[in-house]
XYZ file of N, CA and C in Angstrom:
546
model
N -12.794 -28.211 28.871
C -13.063 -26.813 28.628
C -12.990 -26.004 29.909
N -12.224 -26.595 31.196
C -11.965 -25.988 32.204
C -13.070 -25.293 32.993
N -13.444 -24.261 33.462
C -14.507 -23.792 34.225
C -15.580 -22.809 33.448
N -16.006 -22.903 31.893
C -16.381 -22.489 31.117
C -17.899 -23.046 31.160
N -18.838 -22.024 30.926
C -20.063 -22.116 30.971
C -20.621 -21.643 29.135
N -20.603 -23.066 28.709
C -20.861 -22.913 27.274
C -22.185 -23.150 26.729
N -22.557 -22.899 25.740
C -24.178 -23.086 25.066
C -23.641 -22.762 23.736
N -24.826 -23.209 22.665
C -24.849 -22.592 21.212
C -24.639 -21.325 20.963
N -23.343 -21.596 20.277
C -23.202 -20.199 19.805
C -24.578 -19.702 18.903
N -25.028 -19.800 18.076
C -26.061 -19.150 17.431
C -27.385 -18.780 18.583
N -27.116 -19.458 19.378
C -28.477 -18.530 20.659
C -27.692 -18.024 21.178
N -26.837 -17.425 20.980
C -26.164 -16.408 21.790
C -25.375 -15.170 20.991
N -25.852 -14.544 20.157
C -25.183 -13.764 19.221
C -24.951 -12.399 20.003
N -25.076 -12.165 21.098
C -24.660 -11.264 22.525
C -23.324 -11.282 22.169
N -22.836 -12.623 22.296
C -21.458 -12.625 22.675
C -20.783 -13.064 21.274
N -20.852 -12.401 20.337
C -20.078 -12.627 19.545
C -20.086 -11.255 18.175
N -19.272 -10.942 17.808
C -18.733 -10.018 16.450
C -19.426 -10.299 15.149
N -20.383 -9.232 15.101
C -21.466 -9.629 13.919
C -20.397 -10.248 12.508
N -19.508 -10.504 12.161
C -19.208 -11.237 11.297
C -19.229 -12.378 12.070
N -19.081 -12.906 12.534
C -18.887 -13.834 13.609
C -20.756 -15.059 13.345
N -21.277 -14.156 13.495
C -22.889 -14.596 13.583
C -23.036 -14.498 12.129
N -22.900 -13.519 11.365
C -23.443 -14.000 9.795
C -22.942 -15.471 9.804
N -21.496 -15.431 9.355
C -20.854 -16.920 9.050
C -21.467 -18.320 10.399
N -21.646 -17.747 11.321
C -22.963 -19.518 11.854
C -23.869 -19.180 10.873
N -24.692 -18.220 10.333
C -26.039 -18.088 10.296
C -26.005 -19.058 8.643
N -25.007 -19.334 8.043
C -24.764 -19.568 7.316
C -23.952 -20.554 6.769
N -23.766 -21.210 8.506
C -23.370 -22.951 8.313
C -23.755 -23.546 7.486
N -23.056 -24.469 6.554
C -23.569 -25.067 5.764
C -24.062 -26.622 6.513
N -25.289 -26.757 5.651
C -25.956 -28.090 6.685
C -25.066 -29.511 6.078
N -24.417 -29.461 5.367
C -23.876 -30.457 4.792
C -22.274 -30.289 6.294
N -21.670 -29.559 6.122
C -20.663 -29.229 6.710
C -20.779 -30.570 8.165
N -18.817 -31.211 8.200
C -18.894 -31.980 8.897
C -18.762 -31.961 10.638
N -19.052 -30.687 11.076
C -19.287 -30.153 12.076
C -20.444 -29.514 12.412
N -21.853 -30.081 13.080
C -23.372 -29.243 13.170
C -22.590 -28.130 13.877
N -23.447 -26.874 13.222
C -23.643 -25.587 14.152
C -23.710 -25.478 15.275
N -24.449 -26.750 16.186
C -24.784 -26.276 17.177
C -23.526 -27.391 17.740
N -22.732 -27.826 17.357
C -21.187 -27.926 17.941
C -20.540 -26.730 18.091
N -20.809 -25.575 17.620
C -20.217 -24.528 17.798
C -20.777 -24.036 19.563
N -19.858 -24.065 20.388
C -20.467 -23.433 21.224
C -19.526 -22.142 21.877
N -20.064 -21.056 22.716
C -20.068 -19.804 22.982
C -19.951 -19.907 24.553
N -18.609 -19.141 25.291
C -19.008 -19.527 26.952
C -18.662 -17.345 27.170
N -19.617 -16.517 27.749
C -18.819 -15.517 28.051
C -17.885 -15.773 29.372
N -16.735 -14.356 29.047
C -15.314 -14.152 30.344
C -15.331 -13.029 30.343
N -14.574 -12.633 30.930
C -14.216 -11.366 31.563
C -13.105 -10.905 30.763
N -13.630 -9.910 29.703
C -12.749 -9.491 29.062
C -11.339 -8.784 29.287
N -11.389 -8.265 30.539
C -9.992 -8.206 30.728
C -8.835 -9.486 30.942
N -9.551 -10.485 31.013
C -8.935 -11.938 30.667
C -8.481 -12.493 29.425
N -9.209 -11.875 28.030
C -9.208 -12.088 27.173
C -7.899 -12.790 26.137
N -6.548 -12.283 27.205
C -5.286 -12.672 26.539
C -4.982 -14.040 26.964
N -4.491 -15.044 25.738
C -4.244 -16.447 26.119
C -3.741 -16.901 27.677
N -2.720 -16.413 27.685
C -2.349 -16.701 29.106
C -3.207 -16.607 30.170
N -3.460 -15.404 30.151
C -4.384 -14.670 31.673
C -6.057 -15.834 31.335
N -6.336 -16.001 30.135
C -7.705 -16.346 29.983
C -7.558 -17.935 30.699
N -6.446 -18.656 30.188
C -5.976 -20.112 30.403
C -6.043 -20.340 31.632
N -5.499 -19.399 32.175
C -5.206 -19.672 34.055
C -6.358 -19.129 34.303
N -6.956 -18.220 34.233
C -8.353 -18.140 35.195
C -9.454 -18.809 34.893
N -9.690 -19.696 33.860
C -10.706 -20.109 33.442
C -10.128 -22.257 33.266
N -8.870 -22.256 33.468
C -8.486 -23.939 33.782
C -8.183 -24.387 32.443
N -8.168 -23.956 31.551
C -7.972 -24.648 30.238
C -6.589 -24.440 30.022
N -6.623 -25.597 29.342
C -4.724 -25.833 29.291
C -4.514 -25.574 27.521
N -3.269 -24.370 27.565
C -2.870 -24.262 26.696
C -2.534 -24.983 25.181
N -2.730 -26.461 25.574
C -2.603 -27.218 24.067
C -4.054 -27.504 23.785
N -5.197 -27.148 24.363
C -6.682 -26.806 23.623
C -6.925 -25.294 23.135
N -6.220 -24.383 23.429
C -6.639 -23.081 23.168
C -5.696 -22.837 21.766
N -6.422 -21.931 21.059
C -5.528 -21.608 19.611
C -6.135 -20.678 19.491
N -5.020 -19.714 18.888
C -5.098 -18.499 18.433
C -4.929 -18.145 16.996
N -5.708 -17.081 16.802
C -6.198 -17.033 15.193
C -5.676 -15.149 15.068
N -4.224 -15.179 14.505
C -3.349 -14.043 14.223
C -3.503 -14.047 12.686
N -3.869 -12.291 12.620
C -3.774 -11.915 10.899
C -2.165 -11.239 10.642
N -2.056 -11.866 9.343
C -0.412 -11.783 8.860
C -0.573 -10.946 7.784
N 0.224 -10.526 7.421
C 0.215 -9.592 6.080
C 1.539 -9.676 5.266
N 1.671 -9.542 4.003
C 2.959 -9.189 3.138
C 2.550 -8.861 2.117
N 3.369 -7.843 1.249
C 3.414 -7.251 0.323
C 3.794 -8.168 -1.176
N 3.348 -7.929 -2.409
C 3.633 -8.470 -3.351
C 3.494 -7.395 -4.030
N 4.446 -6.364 -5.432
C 4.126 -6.083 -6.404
C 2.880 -5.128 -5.973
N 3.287 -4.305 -4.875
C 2.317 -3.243 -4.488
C 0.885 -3.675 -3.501
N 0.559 -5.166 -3.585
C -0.653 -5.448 -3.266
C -0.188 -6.460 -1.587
N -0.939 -6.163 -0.828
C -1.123 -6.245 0.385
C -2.186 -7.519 0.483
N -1.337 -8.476 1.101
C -2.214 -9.696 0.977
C -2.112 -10.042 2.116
N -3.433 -10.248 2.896
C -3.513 -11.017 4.158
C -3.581 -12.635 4.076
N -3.511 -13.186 5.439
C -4.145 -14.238 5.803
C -4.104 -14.582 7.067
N -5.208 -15.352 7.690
C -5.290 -15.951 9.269
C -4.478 -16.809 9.072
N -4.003 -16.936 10.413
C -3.200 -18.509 10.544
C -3.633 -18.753 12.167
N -3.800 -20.150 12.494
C -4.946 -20.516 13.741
C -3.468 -21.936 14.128
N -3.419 -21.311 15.008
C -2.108 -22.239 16.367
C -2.055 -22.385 17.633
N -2.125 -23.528 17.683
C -2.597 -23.620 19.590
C -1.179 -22.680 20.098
N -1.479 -22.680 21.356
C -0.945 -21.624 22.351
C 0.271 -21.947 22.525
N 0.380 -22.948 22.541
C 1.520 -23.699 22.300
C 2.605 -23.781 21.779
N 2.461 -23.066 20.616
C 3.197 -23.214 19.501
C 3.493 -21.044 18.765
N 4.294 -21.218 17.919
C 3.931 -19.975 17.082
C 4.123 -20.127 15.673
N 3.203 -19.375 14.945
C 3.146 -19.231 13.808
C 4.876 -19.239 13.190
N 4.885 -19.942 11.596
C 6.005 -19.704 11.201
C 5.696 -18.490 10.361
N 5.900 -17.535 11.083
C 5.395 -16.355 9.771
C 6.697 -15.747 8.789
N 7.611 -15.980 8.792
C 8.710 -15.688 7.424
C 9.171 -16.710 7.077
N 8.740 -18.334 7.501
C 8.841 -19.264 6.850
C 7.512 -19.860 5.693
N 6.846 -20.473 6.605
C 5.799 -21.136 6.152
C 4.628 -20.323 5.811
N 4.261 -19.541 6.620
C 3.372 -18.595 6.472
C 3.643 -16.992 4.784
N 4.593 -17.074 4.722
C 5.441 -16.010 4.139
C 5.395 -16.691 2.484
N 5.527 -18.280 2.466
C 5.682 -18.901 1.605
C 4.080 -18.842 0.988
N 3.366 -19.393 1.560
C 1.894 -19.684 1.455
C 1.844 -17.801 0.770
N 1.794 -16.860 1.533
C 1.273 -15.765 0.872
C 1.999 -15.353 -0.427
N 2.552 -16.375 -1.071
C 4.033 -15.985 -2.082
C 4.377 -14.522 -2.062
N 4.911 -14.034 -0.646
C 5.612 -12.714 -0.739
C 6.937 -12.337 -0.002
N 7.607 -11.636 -0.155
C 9.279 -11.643 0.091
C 9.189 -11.530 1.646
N 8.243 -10.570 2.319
C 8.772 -10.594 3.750
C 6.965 -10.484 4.402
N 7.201 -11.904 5.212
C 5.620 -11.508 5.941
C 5.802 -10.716 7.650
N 4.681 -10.362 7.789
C 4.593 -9.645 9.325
C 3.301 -10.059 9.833
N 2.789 -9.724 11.078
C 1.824 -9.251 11.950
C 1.363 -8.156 10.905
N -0.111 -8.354 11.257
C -0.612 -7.019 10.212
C -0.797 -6.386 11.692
N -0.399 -4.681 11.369
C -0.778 -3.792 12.302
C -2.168 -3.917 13.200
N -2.301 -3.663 14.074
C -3.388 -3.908 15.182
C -5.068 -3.441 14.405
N -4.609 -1.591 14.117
C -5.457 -1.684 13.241
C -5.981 -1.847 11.903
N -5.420 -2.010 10.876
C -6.104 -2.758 9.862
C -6.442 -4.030 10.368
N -5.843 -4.881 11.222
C -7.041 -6.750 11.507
C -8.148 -5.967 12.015
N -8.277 -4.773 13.123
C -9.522 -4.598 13.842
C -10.506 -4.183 12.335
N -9.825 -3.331 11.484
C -11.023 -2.877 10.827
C -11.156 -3.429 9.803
N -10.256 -4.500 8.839
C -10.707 -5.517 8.059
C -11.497 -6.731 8.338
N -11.062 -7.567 9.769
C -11.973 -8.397 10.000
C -13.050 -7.954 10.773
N -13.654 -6.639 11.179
C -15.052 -5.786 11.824
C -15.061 -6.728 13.545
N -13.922 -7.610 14.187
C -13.620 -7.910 15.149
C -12.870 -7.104 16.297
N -12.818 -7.867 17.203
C -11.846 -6.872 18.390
C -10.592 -7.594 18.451
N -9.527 -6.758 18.566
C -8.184 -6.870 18.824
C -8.068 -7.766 19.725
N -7.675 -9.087 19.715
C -7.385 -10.012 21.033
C -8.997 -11.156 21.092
N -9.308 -10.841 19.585
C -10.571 -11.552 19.683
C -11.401 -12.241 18.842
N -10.243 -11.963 17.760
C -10.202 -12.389 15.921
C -10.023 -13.610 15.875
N -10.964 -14.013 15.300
C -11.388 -15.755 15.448
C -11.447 -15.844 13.633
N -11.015 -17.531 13.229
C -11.105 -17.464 11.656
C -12.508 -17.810 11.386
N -13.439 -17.782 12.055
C -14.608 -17.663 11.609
C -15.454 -16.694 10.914
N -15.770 -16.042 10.259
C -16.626 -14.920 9.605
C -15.060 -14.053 9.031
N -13.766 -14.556 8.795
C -12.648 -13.435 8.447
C -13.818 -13.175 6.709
N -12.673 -12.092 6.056
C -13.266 -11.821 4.728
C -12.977 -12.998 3.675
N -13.768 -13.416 2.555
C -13.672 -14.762 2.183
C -12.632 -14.497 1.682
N -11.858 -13.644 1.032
C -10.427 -13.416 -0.079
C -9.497 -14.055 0.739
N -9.667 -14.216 1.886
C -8.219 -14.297 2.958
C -8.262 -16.003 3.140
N -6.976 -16.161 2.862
C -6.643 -17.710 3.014
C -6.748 -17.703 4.685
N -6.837 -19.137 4.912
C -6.813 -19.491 6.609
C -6.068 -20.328 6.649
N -4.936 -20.393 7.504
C -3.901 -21.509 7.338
C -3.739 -22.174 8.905
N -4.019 -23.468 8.635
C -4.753 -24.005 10.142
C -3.254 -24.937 10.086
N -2.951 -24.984 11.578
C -1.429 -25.642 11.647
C -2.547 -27.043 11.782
N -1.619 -28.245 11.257
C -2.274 -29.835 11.924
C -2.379 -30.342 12.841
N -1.817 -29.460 13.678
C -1.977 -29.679 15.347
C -3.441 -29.535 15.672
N -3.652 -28.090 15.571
C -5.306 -28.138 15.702
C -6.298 -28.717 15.093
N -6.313 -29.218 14.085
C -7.119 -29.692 13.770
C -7.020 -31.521 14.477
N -5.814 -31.651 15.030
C -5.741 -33.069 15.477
C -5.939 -33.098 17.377
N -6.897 -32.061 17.275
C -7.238 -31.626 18.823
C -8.699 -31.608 18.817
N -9.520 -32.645 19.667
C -10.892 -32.642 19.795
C -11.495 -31.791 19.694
N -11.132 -30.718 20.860
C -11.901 -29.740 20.904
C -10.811 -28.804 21.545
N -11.107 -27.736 20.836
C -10.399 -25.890 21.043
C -11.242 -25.210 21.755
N -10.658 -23.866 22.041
C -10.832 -23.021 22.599
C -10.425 -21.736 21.935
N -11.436 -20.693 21.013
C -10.189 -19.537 20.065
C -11.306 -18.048 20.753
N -11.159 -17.401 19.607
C -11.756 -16.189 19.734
C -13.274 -16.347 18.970
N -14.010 -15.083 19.326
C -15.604 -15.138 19.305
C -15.658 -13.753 18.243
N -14.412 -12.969 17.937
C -14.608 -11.456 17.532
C -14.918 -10.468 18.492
N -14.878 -11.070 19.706
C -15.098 -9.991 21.077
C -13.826 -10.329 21.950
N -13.837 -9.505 22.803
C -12.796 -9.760 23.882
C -13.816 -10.536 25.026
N -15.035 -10.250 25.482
C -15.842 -10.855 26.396
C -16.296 -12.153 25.808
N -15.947 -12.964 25.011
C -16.232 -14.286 24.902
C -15.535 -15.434 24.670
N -15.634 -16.338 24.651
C -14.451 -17.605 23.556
C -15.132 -18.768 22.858
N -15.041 -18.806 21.723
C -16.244 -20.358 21.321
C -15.143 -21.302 21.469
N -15.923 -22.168 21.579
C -15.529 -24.166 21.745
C -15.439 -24.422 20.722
N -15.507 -25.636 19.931
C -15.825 -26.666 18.979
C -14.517 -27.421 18.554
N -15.007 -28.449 18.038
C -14.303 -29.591 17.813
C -12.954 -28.707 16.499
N -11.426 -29.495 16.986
C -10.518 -28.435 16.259
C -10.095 -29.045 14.763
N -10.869 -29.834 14.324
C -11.381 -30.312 12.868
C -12.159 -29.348 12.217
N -13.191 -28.594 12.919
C -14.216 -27.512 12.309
C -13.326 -27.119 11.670
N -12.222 -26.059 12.362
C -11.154 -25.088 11.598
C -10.880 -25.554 10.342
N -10.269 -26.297 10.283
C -9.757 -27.114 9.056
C -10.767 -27.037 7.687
N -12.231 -26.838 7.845
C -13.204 -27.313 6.920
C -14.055 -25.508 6.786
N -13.222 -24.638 7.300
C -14.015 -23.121 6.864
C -13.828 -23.303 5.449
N -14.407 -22.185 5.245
C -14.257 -21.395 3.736
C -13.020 -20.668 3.638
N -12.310 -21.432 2.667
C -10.816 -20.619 2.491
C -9.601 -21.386 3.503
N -9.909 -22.102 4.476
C -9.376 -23.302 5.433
C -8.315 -23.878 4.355
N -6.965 -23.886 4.768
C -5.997 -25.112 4.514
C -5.261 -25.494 5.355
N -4.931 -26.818 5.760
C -4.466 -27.101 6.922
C -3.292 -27.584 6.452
N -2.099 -26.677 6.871
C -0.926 -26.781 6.876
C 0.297 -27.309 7.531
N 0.926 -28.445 7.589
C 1.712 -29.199 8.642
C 2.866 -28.346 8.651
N 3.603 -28.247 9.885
C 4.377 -27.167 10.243
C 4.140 -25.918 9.743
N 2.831 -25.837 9.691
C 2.394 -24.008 10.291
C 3.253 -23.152 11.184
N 3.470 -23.798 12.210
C 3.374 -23.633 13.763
C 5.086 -24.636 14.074
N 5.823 -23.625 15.020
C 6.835 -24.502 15.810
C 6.606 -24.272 17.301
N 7.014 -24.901 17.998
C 6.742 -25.122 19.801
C 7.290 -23.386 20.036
N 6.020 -23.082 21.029
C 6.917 -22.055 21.660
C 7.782 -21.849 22.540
């Protein structure tokens, strides 16, 4: 986790996007990841972008994954979903991703509708606390990675945890070739 100063995320709801803290507050105790595997390190939010965050903080790009909201149209209706891919890699979003939302052409959802549908910050949208309607499509890479590095719903933070958690949210499907090398 490189030069990261981490603790429980749930004692630390400072650093994280009140959707962010409902969904710990509301770990399920059965769930095969404890809560307090979730952990919380703050950064310097002008670091906040994969690259810049990777190099100043030592963590190497095939632990860090990023959690991008996609959008496409069906028959008038506007259907999102997260998709969560190490750094490494990029989303297949008019393949795989496009397929999963069964709609003719997927995109990047505009900057602001993710800020004001998932109540997160731009560059900081983590699939934790997204809205439950929204599928999460976790490439198998991450989840076949001990431990990650994603977003907190802030730009000043990043949580840890083991990259199996992802895989086991609410609304979580873990999809093989999600994701191709970037």
């Amino acid at each position: 986790m490189g030069t990261l100063k981490t603790e429980p995320a749930r004692t630390r709801l400072d650093l994280l996007a009140s959707p962010v803290a409902a969904a710990l507050a509301q770990w399920p105790v059965e769930a095969p990841v404890d809560v307090d595997d979730v952990l919380v390190a703050p950064i310097d939010a002008t670091l906040a972008d994969t690259a810049a965050f990777c190099a100043a903080y030592e963590v190497g790009l095939e632990v860090s994954a990023n959690c991008v909201v996609v959008a496409g149209k069906r028959e008038g209706e506007i259907r999102y979903a997260a998709c969560v891919v190490l750094a490494t890699t990029r989303a297949d979003v008019n393949g795989v991703v496009r397929r999963a939302l069964d709609v003719r052409k997927a995109s990047f959802a505009p900057m602001t509708d993710a800020v004001e549908l998932t109540g997160m910050e731009y560059g900081g949208i983590t699939p934790i606390g997204l809205p439950e309607s929204w599928p999460i499509l976790v490439d198998s890479r991450v989840i076949a990675t001990p431990h990650v590095i994603i977003g907190s719903g802030v730009r000043h933070s990043k949580i840890a945890l083991p990259g199996p958690a992802l895989g086991v949210l609410p609304g979580a499907r873990v999809v093989e070739g999600l994701a191709r090398p970037a």
